Amino acid sequence: MTDIKKLFIRTYGCQMNVYDSERMAEALGAEGYVETDSPDDADMILLNTCHIREKAAEKVYSELGRYKDLKAAKPDLKIGVAGCVAQAEGEEIIARQPMVDLVVGPQTYHRLPDMVAKAGKGEKVVDTDFPAEDKFEELKARPKARRGPTAFLTVQEGCDKFCAFCVVPYTRGAEVSRPAERILREARDLVEKGVREITLLGQNVNAYHGAGEDGDWSLARLIRELARVDGLERIRFTTSHPNDMSDDLIAAHGEVDKLMPYLHLPVQSGSDRILKRMNRSHTAEEYLRLIERIRAARPDILISGDFIVGFPEETAKDFEDTMALIRAVHYGQAFSFKYSPRPGTPAAERPQVDAAEASDRLQRLQALINEQAAAVMAGMVGREIGVLFEKPGRMAGQMVGKSDYLHAVHVTADGIAPGDLRRVRITEAGPNSLAGALV
Ligand code: SAH
Ligand code: SF4
Ligand code: F3S
């Protein structure tokens, strides 16, 4: 028997889950687990799950079903469910799928090493507490040598907004901001490992108010301090709520060079009636004025958003209001979803929109967004922009990176290495990416 065990992690859902998966892999790495790309040779399979829509949550059970034969052939294989489905369903998961050995919520994964040890002895373990301790401080991290040029860093977690459709306040708990010094320390550590771009994460990241050396820091203050970290070239943050876009944060977009000209600012609907029922606590007009102020501070900023269509009682007129808002904003990108009733949320009990009608609206909305996104990409042709290169492309001699505006950019040239930030003149816009040449 060797001590090295193999860990397979599959991650669903948002960027915060991607970050959490990295931290879980590190914590288990300290216990002798090495990551593998294939579930077939794993000693432990961990699914980091998402509960945001029904489809996302149900994927977990179909995925588990696929491991049945594996588990039968290899009884020592341990299977764990982490993340937001784990939090929402807890021991029900084991009742429904008895081959699951452990269930760990998003706030208790620093306890994973202990849980895994117990599971190793044949116990079923479920931990979905909201503990008082800071999981990030409790986590045993195994120092990882080098990293790619981009990284996520969670600065705020949880949500107190209770939008009528959303499970996040229940799965992630109340809003908590991490102390600023710990974030700066983690950022410096990432930069030492090769990271050039950090995306600050939070379910309501612009509500960040972490303890700093001289009182609470806002997100704008945190960004200004991070911008002083040598070797860190780019800063992004996601996801923001319109009501927490402070003047200071808007100003930072015009003043901090390292803060990238891209803002994900979901609005969900353009109808005041629906916004009210969603409990979003702002109007369509207020959102539009906000976008104007942001563009005044940073004229080239690219706005992205999230939309829900077919929210309970959404009429054809409400939907047209959403389309009008989209035309007024002109998005660079947007994610859109058909409303999915979620257990325990207020909207799930209300009269639902006809499914075919909702699908039709979604299609129309996506066509409009795609048109806008394509126009924005076409507008990049001829411009000179920054590109942070990440990896070789599919063609020989090609490198791929992300522009300041988050578009994928291909360049064919010698002497570009991952992690290089270069000026590129865009020559061509394709459906999903741009092509360009070094300046
Ligand atoms: N905190 C972010 C959103 C997190 S969830 C915010 O406030 O905007 C990501 C996106 O999933 C949401 O913006 C919303 O568009 C979508 N979403 C959330 N709950 C949903 C549901 N029940 N049905 C369909 N889409 C949903
Ligand atoms: Fe969900 Fe609303 Fe909180 Fe975003 S702000 S996480 S949509 S409850
Ligand atoms: Fe999904 Fe949880 Fe993120 S529900 S979207 S993984 S916060």
XYZ file of C-alpha atoms and ligand atoms in Angstrom:
480
model
C 0.000 0.000 0.000
C 1.301 3.420 -0.851
C 0.229 6.602 0.855
C -0.571 8.387 -2.378
C -4.259 8.435 -3.133
C -5.987 9.853 -6.158
C -8.673 12.510 -6.004
C -11.103 13.327 -8.794
C -13.090 16.552 -8.400
C -15.893 17.632 -10.702
C -17.040 21.230 -10.341
C -20.459 22.606 -11.259
C -21.917 26.094 -10.867
C -20.259 29.444 -10.377
C -16.665 30.665 -10.079
C -16.872 30.439 -6.314
C -17.216 26.691 -6.658
C -14.118 26.668 -8.870
C -12.244 28.484 -6.113
C -13.642 26.159 -3.436
C -12.623 23.091 -5.451
C -9.048 24.379 -5.608
C -9.036 24.896 -1.859
C -10.522 21.450 -1.197
C -7.904 19.864 -3.456
C -5.191 21.699 -1.518
C -6.611 20.630 1.842
C -6.776 17.005 0.736
C -3.372 17.395 -0.926
C -1.959 17.960 2.551
C -3.381 14.512 3.410
C -1.594 12.799 0.529
C -4.216 13.110 -2.204
C -3.071 13.889 -5.729
C -5.571 15.103 -8.339
C -6.428 12.968 -11.339
C -8.382 13.787 -14.513
C -10.247 10.521 -14.569
C -12.811 9.155 -12.124
C -11.828 5.618 -13.158
C -8.561 5.544 -11.239
C -9.675 7.712 -8.313
C -9.713 6.655 -4.659
C -11.996 9.542 -3.896
C -14.561 11.289 -6.090
C -15.817 14.681 -5.003
C -18.687 16.457 -6.766
C -18.788 20.179 -6.003
C -22.380 20.957 -6.810
C -24.742 23.818 -7.739
C -28.357 24.242 -6.644
C -29.240 27.412 -8.548
C -31.628 25.817 -11.078
C -33.345 22.450 -11.078
C -31.300 21.187 -14.025
C -28.046 21.960 -12.240
C -29.161 20.152 -9.086
C -30.438 17.077 -10.933
C -27.136 16.681 -12.808
C -25.587 15.528 -9.545
C -27.781 12.444 -9.380
C -27.186 11.446 -12.988
C -23.452 11.877 -12.409
C -23.623 9.731 -9.256
C -25.510 7.079 -11.209
C -22.519 6.823 -13.546
C -20.249 5.836 -10.649
C -22.367 2.871 -9.538
C -20.336 0.238 -11.387
C -17.090 1.867 -10.324
C -18.086 1.734 -6.682
C -19.253 -1.885 -6.999
C -15.907 -2.864 -8.542
C -13.911 -0.856 -6.008
C -15.598 -0.860 -2.581
C -12.835 1.314 -1.072
C -13.691 4.155 -3.425
C -15.097 7.069 -1.422
C -17.696 9.364 -2.939
C -18.376 12.825 -1.561
C -20.903 15.523 -2.439
C -19.848 19.106 -1.672
C -21.234 22.543 -2.483
C -24.721 24.000 -2.667
C -26.723 20.797 -3.282
C -24.926 19.278 -0.282
C -26.001 22.288 1.796
C -29.590 22.248 0.557
C -30.245 18.508 0.732
C -27.850 17.243 3.421
C -28.514 13.662 4.454
C -31.326 13.318 1.908
C -28.530 12.818 -0.603
C -27.403 9.638 1.157
C -31.014 8.489 1.522
C -31.487 8.891 -2.236
C -28.021 7.617 -3.236
C -26.641 5.317 -0.484
C -23.300 4.936 -2.231
C -22.430 8.503 -1.158
C -20.018 8.422 1.808
C -19.801 12.057 2.744
C -21.747 15.288 2.331
C -20.004 18.598 3.011
C -21.488 22.089 2.726
C -19.688 25.175 1.371
C -18.922 26.471 4.877
C -17.412 23.337 6.427
C -14.950 22.011 3.892
C -11.968 22.902 6.098
C -13.115 19.848 8.063
C -12.759 17.596 5.016
C -9.568 15.835 6.165
C -11.340 14.654 9.368
C -14.441 13.712 7.436
C -12.449 11.717 4.920
C -10.682 9.865 7.756
C -14.073 8.931 9.240
C -15.425 7.861 5.868
C -12.307 5.722 5.507
C -13.468 3.788 8.561
C -16.799 3.124 6.925
C -18.823 5.900 8.578
C -21.314 8.030 6.658
C -20.478 11.675 7.348
C -22.704 14.740 6.860
C -21.585 18.249 7.835
C -23.637 21.233 6.677
C -23.081 23.571 9.629
C -22.573 27.296 9.376
C -19.636 27.402 11.812
C -18.319 30.527 13.491
C -14.685 29.903 12.543
C -13.174 31.200 9.300
C -12.786 28.177 7.040
C -10.105 29.889 4.992
C -7.917 30.322 8.078
C -8.511 26.733 9.206
C -7.620 25.234 5.840
C -4.325 23.438 5.648
C -2.940 24.514 2.310
C -0.276 22.510 0.585
C 1.989 25.025 -1.085
C 1.515 24.593 -4.802
C 4.571 25.378 -6.894
C 3.491 27.318 -9.991
C 0.075 28.445 -11.115
C -1.420 29.689 -14.354
C -1.609 33.448 -14.969
C -5.197 33.890 -13.740
C -6.796 33.057 -10.397
C -10.000 33.518 -8.445
C -9.927 34.832 -4.906
C -13.035 34.762 -2.713
C -13.340 37.982 -0.678
C -16.998 37.880 0.331
C -19.442 35.054 0.608
C -23.144 34.600 1.219
C -26.058 36.900 0.581
C -28.663 38.796 2.620
C -30.659 40.043 -0.360
C -33.196 37.216 -0.682
C -34.286 37.713 -4.264
C -37.574 35.821 -4.525
C -36.183 33.222 -6.974
C -32.800 32.487 -5.450
C -31.411 29.716 -3.236
C -28.025 31.326 -2.558
C -28.959 32.981 0.773
C -29.935 29.504 1.995
C -27.035 27.503 0.543
C -24.228 29.985 1.240
C -25.635 31.649 4.335
C -25.427 35.261 5.500
C -23.083 37.761 3.907
C -19.547 37.603 5.340
C -16.494 39.601 4.207
C -12.968 38.305 4.772
C -10.492 40.601 6.540
C -8.543 42.730 4.041
C -5.095 41.736 5.301
C -5.777 38.045 4.629
C -6.906 38.838 1.104
C -3.798 40.916 0.431
C -1.639 38.110 1.814
C -3.345 35.552 -0.405
C -3.025 37.853 -3.420
C 0.732 38.332 -2.844
C 1.117 34.589 -2.495
C -0.724 34.005 -5.785
C 1.473 36.554 -7.557
C 4.597 34.807 -6.250
C 3.279 31.616 -7.811
C 2.937 33.238 -11.221
C -0.541 34.771 -11.162
C -0.935 38.053 -13.086
C -4.712 38.539 -12.956
C -6.978 38.076 -9.953
C -10.768 37.989 -10.066
C -12.223 38.869 -6.684
C -15.259 36.745 -5.966
C -18.380 37.189 -3.907
C -22.080 36.504 -4.358
C -22.408 40.237 -3.698
C -18.824 41.218 -4.104
C -19.460 44.957 -4.257
C -21.075 44.788 -0.801
C -17.609 43.813 0.499
C -16.850 45.482 3.844
C -13.952 43.561 5.362
C -11.959 44.640 8.400
C -8.898 46.669 7.379
C -6.084 48.194 9.447
C -8.047 51.445 9.833
C -11.674 50.273 10.023
C -13.842 48.517 7.460
C -12.665 48.618 3.860
C -14.992 48.905 0.889
C -14.370 46.912 -2.292
C -13.023 50.092 -3.910
C -10.455 50.480 -1.113
C -9.479 46.829 -1.374
C -8.985 47.193 -5.147
C -6.865 50.326 -4.708
C -4.610 48.486 -2.235
C -4.394 45.375 -4.410
C -3.363 47.567 -7.338
C -0.168 48.339 -5.374
C 0.881 44.687 -5.344
C 3.904 44.458 -7.668
C 3.529 41.839 -10.361
C -0.257 41.829 -10.197
C -1.288 43.290 -13.553
C -5.054 42.933 -13.686
C -7.939 43.025 -11.241
C -11.533 41.986 -11.882
C -14.490 41.325 -9.583
C -17.787 39.476 -9.803
C -20.776 39.360 -9.099
C -22.139 42.784 -8.253
C -25.605 43.926 -7.262
C -26.773 47.262 -8.734
C -27.754 48.580 -5.300
C -24.205 48.191 -3.964
C -22.432 50.074 -6.783
C -20.970 52.886 -4.643
C -19.630 56.185 -6.031
C -16.185 55.161 -4.876
C -16.309 51.887 -6.817
C -17.563 53.678 -9.926
C -14.724 56.187 -9.592
C -12.191 53.358 -9.216
C -13.126 52.193 -12.719
C -11.880 55.502 -14.077
C -8.828 55.764 -11.820
C -7.262 52.345 -11.255
C -5.392 51.226 -14.385
C -5.195 47.617 -13.251
C -8.972 47.401 -12.820
C -10.217 45.940 -16.097
C -12.945 47.665 -18.172
C -15.511 44.912 -17.726
C -18.398 44.824 -15.272
C -20.859 42.016 -14.675
C -23.951 43.773 -13.367
C -27.031 41.520 -13.456
C -30.454 43.173 -13.646
C -32.638 40.036 -14.257
C -35.570 41.967 -15.753
C -36.393 45.312 -17.323
C -39.928 45.450 -15.925
C -40.465 47.419 -12.712
C -43.416 45.203 -11.838
C -41.274 42.053 -12.089
C -38.243 43.649 -10.433
C -40.474 44.442 -7.477
C -41.802 40.889 -7.318
C -38.259 39.598 -7.552
C -37.359 41.749 -4.536
C -34.485 43.365 -6.433
C -35.268 46.776 -4.805
C -34.461 49.033 -7.741
C -36.228 50.088 -10.934
C -35.200 49.651 -14.557
C -34.665 53.405 -14.826
C -32.340 53.404 -11.797
C -30.295 50.643 -13.398
C -30.021 52.588 -16.652
C -28.910 55.739 -14.810
C -26.324 53.660 -12.960
C -24.928 52.304 -16.221
C -24.670 55.896 -17.499
C -22.646 56.929 -14.443
C -20.341 53.923 -14.824
C -19.786 54.714 -18.498
C -19.093 58.346 -17.637
C -16.278 57.134 -15.361
C -14.942 54.567 -17.846
C -16.344 55.149 -21.345
C -14.982 51.927 -22.876
C -16.311 49.634 -20.133
C -18.067 46.510 -21.314
C -21.225 45.604 -19.406
C -22.415 42.053 -18.938
C -25.564 40.832 -17.234
C -27.869 38.022 -16.155
C -31.526 37.692 -17.127
C -34.351 35.464 -15.968
C -37.263 35.021 -18.367
C -40.622 33.541 -17.467
C -40.501 34.665 -13.841
C -43.946 34.008 -12.259
C -46.612 36.345 -13.661
C -44.262 37.831 -16.309
C -46.541 39.130 -19.079
C -45.680 39.767 -22.725
C -45.465 43.464 -21.840
C -43.042 42.784 -18.973
C -40.876 40.823 -21.349
C -40.925 43.677 -23.906
C -39.708 45.991 -21.124
C -36.746 43.646 -20.627
C -35.997 43.711 -24.350
C -36.166 47.521 -24.297
C -33.720 47.658 -21.390
C -31.301 45.381 -23.253
C -31.494 47.642 -26.310
C -30.812 50.664 -24.124
C -27.788 49.147 -22.370
C -26.150 47.334 -25.277
C -24.441 44.417 -23.550
C -21.066 42.961 -24.376
C -22.213 39.627 -23.013
C -25.073 38.236 -20.946
C -26.258 35.002 -19.398
C -29.948 34.254 -19.561
C -32.043 31.545 -17.989
C -35.570 30.280 -17.977
C -37.000 30.725 -14.488
C -36.665 27.532 -12.451
C -38.820 27.215 -9.309
C -36.578 26.389 -6.359
C -37.736 24.677 -3.155
C -38.144 27.032 -0.214
C -38.056 30.271 -2.249
C -41.116 32.587 -2.297
C -41.523 32.702 -6.092
C -41.814 28.916 -6.376
C -45.354 29.145 -4.906
C -46.616 31.715 -7.434
C -48.488 31.226 -10.726
C -45.970 29.979 -13.295
C -45.581 31.184 -16.883
C -46.390 28.684 -19.619
C -43.197 26.732 -20.400
C -43.444 27.052 -24.200
C -44.037 30.795 -23.887
C -41.001 31.121 -21.593
C -38.815 29.159 -24.057
C -39.938 31.417 -26.863
C -39.064 34.538 -24.860
C -35.679 33.106 -23.928
C -34.883 32.476 -27.573
C -35.790 36.009 -28.576
C -33.791 37.492 -25.722
C -30.747 35.395 -26.534
C -30.913 36.366 -30.197
C -30.835 40.048 -29.220
C -27.948 39.539 -26.778
C -25.976 37.568 -29.374
C -26.469 40.364 -31.877
C -25.152 42.910 -29.373
C -22.227 40.736 -28.325
C -21.243 40.189 -31.974
C -21.435 43.937 -32.646
C -19.182 44.634 -29.676
C -16.657 42.064 -30.933
C -16.763 43.453 -34.455
C -16.094 46.902 -32.949
C -12.823 45.600 -31.507
C -11.343 45.148 -34.997
C -8.635 47.750 -35.602
C -8.251 48.549 -31.919
C -5.079 48.061 -29.908
C -5.806 46.313 -26.612
C -4.085 44.422 -23.803
C -4.039 40.616 -23.922
C -2.900 38.349 -21.097
C -1.703 35.142 -22.720
C -2.686 31.872 -21.052
C -1.851 28.884 -23.245
C -0.948 27.607 -26.718
C -3.813 27.614 -29.231
C -4.916 24.788 -31.496
C -2.813 25.915 -34.476
C 0.980 25.672 -34.534
C 2.691 28.779 -33.182
C -0.574 30.200 -31.871
C -1.123 31.545 -28.351
C -4.488 32.276 -26.731
C -5.224 34.838 -24.081
C -7.933 37.134 -22.771
C -8.321 40.753 -23.714
C -8.927 43.513 -21.178
C -12.597 43.081 -22.105
C -12.490 39.319 -21.438
C -12.709 38.187 -25.070
C -10.560 35.217 -26.105
C -7.812 36.425 -28.471
C -5.595 34.292 -30.747
C -2.218 35.517 -31.880
C 0.356 33.673 -33.990
C 3.845 34.893 -33.100
C 7.122 33.665 -31.658
C 8.267 34.436 -28.182
C 4.952 34.731 -26.321
C 4.831 32.812 -23.050
C 1.869 32.106 -20.780
C 1.607 34.982 -18.317
C 2.829 37.613 -20.818
C 0.713 40.736 -21.035
C 1.130 42.296 -24.492
C -0.466 44.940 -26.674
C -2.323 43.425 -29.592
C -3.975 44.964 -32.634
C -7.220 43.138 -33.344
C -7.523 42.131 -37.000
C -10.511 39.811 -37.060
C -13.642 38.978 -35.089
C -14.995 35.426 -35.132
C -18.159 34.149 -33.437
C -16.408 33.226 -30.174
C -13.010 34.840 -30.307
C -10.856 37.570 -31.802
C -7.617 37.307 -33.754
C -4.830 39.843 -33.747
C -1.142 40.638 -34.121
C 1.407 41.876 -31.586
C 1.973 45.621 -31.712
N -25.473 37.142 -6.899
C -25.750 37.260 -8.232
C -26.370 36.033 -8.876
C -26.032 34.678 -8.436
S -26.932 33.409 -9.239
C -26.715 38.409 -8.438
O -27.272 38.944 -7.527
O -26.947 38.768 -9.557
C -26.516 33.620 -10.938
C -27.668 33.874 -11.827
O -28.509 32.738 -11.884
C -28.587 34.987 -11.375
O -28.105 36.231 -11.699
C -29.881 34.653 -12.072
O -29.935 35.246 -13.336
C -29.823 33.143 -12.219
N -30.788 32.475 -11.320
C -30.779 32.462 -9.974
N -31.846 31.768 -9.512
C -32.528 31.327 -10.588
C -33.733 30.565 -10.772
N -34.445 30.129 -9.739
N -34.133 30.304 -12.041
C -33.428 30.757 -13.103
N -32.301 31.482 -12.982
C -31.850 31.771 -11.747
Fe -29.329 35.400 -5.249
Fe -30.270 37.870 -5.267
Fe -28.375 37.180 -3.527
Fe -27.781 37.378 -6.127
S -28.470 39.063 -4.778
S -27.193 35.748 -4.742
S -29.652 36.663 -7.078
S -30.458 36.411 -3.554
Fe -24.615 27.420 -7.738
Fe -24.051 27.719 -5.224
Fe -22.737 29.115 -7.027
S -26.051 27.413 -6.056
S -24.271 29.382 -8.614
S -22.701 26.922 -6.792
S -23.356 29.793 -5.024
